[in-house]
mmCIF file of C-alpha atoms in Angstrom:
data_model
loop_
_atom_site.group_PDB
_atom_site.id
_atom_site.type_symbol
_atom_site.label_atom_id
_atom_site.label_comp_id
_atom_site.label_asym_id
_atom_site.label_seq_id
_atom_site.Cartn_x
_atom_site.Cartn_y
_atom_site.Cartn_z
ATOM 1 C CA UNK A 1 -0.826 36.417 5.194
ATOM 2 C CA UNK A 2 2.107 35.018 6.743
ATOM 3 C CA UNK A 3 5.186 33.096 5.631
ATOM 4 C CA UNK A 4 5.872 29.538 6.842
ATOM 5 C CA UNK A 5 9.321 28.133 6.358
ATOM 6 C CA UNK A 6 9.906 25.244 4.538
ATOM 7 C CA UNK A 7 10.295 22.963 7.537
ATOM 8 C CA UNK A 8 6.254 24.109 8.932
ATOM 9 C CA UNK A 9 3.347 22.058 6.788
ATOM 10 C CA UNK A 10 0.677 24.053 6.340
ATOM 11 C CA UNK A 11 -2.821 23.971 7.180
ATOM 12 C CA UNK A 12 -5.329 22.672 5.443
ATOM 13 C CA UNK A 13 -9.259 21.157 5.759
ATOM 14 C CA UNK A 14 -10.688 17.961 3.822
ATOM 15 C CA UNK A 15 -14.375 17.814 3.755
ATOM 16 C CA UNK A 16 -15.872 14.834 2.966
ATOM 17 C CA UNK A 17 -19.388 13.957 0.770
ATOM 18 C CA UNK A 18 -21.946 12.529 2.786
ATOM 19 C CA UNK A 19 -20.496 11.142 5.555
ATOM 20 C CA UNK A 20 -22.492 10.039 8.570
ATOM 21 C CA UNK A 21 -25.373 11.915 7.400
ATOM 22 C CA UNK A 22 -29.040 10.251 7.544
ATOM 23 C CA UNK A 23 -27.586 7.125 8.984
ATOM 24 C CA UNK A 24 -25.548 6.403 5.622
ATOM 25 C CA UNK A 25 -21.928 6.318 4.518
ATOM 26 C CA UNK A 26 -21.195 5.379 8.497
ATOM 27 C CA UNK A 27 -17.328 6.027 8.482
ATOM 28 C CA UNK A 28 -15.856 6.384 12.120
ATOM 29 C CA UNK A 29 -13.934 9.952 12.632
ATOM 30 C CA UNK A 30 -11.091 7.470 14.718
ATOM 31 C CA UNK A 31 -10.574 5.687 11.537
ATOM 32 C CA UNK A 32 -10.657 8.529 8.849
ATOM 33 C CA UNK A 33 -8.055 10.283 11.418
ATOM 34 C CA UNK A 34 -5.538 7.301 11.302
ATOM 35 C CA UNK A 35 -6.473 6.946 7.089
ATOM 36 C CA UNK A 36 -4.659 10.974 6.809
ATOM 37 C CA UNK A 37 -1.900 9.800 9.364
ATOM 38 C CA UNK A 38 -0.895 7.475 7.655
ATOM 39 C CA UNK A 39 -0.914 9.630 4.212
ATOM 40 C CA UNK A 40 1.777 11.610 6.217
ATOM 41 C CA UNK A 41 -0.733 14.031 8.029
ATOM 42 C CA UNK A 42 -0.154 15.277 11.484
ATOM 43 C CA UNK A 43 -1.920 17.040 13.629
ATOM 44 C CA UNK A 44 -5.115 15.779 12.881
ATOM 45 C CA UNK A 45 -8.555 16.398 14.620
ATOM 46 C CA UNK A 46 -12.416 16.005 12.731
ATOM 47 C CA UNK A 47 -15.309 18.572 13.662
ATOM 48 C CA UNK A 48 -18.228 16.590 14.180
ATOM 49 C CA UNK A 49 -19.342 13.300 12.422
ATOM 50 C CA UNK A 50 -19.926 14.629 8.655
ATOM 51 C CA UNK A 51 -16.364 14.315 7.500
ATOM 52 C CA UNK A 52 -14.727 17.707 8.558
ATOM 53 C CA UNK A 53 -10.926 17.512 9.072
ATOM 54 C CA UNK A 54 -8.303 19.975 9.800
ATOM 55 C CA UNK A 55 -4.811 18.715 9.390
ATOM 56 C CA UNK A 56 -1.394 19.995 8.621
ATOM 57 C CA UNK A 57 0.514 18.551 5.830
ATOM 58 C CA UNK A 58 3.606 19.191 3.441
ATOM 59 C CA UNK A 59 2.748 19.842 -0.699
ATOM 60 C CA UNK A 60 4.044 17.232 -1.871
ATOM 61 C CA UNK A 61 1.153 14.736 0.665
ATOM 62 C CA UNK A 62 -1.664 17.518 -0.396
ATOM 63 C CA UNK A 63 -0.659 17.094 -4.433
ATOM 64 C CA UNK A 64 -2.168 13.724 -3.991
ATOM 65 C CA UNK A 65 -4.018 13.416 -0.607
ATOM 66 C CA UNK A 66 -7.879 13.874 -2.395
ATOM 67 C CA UNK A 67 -7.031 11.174 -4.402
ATOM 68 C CA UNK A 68 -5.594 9.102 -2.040
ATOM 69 C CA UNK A 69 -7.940 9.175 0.858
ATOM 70 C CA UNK A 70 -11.056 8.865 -1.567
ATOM 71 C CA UNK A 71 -9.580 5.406 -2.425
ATOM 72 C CA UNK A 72 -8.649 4.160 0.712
ATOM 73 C CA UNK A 73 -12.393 5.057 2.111
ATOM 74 C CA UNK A 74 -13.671 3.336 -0.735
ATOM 75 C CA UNK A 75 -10.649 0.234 -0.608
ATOM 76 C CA UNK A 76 -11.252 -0.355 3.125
ATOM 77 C CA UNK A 77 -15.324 0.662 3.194
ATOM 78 C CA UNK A 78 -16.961 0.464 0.319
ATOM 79 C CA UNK A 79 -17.415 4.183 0.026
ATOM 80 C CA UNK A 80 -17.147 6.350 -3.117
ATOM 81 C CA UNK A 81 -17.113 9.962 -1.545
ATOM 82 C CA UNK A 82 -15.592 12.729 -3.019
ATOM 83 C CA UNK A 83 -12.710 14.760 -1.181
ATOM 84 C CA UNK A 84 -12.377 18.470 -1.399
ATOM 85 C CA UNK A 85 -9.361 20.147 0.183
ATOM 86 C CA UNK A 86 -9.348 23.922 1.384
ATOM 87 C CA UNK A 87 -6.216 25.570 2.404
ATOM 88 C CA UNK A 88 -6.789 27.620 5.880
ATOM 89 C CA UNK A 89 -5.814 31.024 4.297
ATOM 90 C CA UNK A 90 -8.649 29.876 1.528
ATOM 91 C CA UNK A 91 -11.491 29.070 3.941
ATOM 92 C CA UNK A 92 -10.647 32.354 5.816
ATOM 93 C CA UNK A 93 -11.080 33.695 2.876
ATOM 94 C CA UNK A 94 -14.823 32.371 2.059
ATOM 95 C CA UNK A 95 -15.401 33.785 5.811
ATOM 96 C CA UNK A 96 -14.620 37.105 4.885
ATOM 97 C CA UNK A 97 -16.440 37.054 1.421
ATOM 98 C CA UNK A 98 -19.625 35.930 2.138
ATOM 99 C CA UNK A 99 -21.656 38.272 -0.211
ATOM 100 C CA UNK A 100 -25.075 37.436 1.543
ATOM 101 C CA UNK A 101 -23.808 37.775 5.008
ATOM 102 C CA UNK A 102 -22.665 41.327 3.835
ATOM 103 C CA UNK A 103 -26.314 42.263 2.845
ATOM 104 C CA UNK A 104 -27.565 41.305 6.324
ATOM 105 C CA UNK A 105 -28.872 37.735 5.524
ATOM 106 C CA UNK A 106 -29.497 35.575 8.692
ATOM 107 C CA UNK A 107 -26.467 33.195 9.490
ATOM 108 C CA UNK A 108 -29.094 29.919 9.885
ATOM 109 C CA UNK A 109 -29.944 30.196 6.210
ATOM 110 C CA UNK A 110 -26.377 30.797 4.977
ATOM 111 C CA UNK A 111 -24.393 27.671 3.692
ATOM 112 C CA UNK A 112 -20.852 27.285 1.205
ATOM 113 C CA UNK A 113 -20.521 24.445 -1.205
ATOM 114 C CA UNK A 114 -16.953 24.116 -2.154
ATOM 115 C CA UNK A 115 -16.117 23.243 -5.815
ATOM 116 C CA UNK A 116 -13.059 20.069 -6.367
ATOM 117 C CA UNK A 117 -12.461 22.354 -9.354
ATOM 118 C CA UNK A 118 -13.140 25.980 -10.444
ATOM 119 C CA UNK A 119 -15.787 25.686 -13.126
ATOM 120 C CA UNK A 120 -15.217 27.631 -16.330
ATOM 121 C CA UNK A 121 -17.226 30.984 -17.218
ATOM 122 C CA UNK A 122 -19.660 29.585 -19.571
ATOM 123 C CA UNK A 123 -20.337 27.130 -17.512
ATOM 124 C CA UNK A 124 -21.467 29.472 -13.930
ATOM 125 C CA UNK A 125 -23.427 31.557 -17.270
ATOM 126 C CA UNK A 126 -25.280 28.516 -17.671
ATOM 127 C CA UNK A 127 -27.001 27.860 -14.322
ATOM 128 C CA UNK A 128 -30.316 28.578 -13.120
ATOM 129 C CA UNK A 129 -30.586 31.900 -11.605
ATOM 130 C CA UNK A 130 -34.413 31.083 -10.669
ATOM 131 C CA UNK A 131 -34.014 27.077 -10.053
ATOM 132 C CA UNK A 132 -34.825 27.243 -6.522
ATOM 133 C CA UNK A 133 -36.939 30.510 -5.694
ATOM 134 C CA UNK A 134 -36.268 32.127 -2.685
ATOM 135 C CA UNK A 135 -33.120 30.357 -2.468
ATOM 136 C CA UNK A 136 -29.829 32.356 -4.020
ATOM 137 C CA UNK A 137 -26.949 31.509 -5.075
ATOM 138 C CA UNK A 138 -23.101 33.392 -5.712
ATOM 139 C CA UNK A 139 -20.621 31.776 -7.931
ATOM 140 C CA UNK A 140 -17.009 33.080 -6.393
ATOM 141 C CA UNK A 141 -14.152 30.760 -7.550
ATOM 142 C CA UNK A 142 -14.371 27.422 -6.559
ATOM 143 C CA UNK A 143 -16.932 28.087 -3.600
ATOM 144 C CA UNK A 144 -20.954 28.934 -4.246
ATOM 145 C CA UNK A 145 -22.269 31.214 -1.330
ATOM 146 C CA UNK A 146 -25.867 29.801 -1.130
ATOM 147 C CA UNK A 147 -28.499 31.274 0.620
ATOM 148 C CA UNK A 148 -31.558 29.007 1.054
ATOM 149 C CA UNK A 149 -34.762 30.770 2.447
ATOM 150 C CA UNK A 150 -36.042 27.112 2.097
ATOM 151 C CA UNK A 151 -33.355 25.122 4.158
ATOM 152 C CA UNK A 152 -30.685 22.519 2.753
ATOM 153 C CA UNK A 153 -33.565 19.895 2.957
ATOM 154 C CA UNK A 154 -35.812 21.659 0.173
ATOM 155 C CA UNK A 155 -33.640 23.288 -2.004
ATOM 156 C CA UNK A 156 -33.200 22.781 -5.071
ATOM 157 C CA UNK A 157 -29.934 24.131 -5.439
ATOM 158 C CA UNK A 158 -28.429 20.441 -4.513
ATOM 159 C CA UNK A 159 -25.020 19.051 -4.994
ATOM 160 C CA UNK A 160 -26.465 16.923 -7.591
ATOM 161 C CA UNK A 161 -27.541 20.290 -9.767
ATOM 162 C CA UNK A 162 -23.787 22.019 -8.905
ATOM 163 C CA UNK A 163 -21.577 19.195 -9.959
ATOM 164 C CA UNK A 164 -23.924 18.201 -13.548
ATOM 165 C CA UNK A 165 -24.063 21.797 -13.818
ATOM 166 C CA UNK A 166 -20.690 22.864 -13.228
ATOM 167 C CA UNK A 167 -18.589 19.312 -14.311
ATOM 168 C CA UNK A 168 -17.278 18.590 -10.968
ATOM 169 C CA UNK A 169 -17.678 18.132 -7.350
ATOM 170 C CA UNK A 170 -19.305 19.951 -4.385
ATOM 171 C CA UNK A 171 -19.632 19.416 -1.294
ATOM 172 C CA UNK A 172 -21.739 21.650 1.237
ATOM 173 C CA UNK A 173 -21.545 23.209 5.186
ATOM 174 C CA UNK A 174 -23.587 25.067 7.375
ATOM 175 C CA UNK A 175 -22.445 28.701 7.784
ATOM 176 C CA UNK A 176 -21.884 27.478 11.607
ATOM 177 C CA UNK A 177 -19.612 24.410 10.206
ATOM 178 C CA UNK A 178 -17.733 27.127 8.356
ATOM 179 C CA UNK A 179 -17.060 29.166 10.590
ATOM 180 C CA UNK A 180 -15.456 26.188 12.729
ATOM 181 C CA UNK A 181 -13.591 24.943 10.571
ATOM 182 C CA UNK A 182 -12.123 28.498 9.521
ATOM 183 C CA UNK A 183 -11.637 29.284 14.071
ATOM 184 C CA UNK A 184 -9.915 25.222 13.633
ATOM 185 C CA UNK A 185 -7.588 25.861 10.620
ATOM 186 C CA UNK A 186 -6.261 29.257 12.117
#
């Protein structure tokens, strides 16, 4: 891990809920870009047109920023979607802990939803184990390594299930998306 002074921001990703996906929640990447500059972001690029964003940014903008961009997307389009924020040492560190990629699984099947929150004990007790069969799942902090046999269209192990589940918010990426955004954030 290495030290920034206090003059270097540091890096961090947003992913966004549902954003350009299916022909719904159409949100150009142009005008989410100039939505974080303005929130006193810089250096900011998007990975694709689902709402990936690697920026750099002081605390005191991050404290805030989920909060702050999830209102102006919904003030200026109408959207509600959730905004979860990953620090670049953090998302290097779901690369490297990827239980099921450690057991051999096939990358295609492999996919991360990150948590707003970290869900409490009693509540990762109380989820199905068997809810989606084939599909797996692994609980680690505020990320859930999924592995669906089935594919993200046919799971059952949804956002919808995590965040009633677990009381907060998920949102999910490909293993492939991951692994961008980690190679982006570096």
């Amino acid at each position: 891990m290495t030290s920034r002074s206090a003059k270097t921001p540091a890096k961090y990703v947003a992913l966004l809920r549902g954003i350009n996906v299916g022909g719904k929640n159409m949100l150009p990447m142009k005008e989410l870009v100039g939505l974080f500059s303005a929130a006193g972001c810089g250096e900011v690029v998007t990975y694709i047109q689902s709402g990936n964003i690697v920026f750099c940014a002081e605390d005191k903008v991050v404290k805030q920023l989920d909060r702050v961009i999830a209102k102006q997307v919904e003030d200026r389009f109408g959207l509600k979607v959730p905004v979860v924020l990953r620090t670049a040492s953090e998302l290097d560190a779901v690369v490297r802990g990827n239980p099921f990629l450690k057991a051999g699984a096939g990358e295609e099947m492999l996919h991360v939803l990150f948590l707003a929150d970290r869900p409490s004990a009693d509540l990762v007790a109380g989820l199905d184990p068997a809810r989606s069969a084939p599909d797996e799942y692994v609980v680690v902090g505020r990320d859930i390594y999924a592995k669906l046999v089935t594919g993200a269209a046919k799971t059952k192990l949804t956002n919808a299930y995590f965040d009633s589940k677990l009381k907060t918010v998920s949102t999910m990426r490909n293993w492939r998306t991951v692994l961008k955004l980690a190679e982006m954030s570096s």
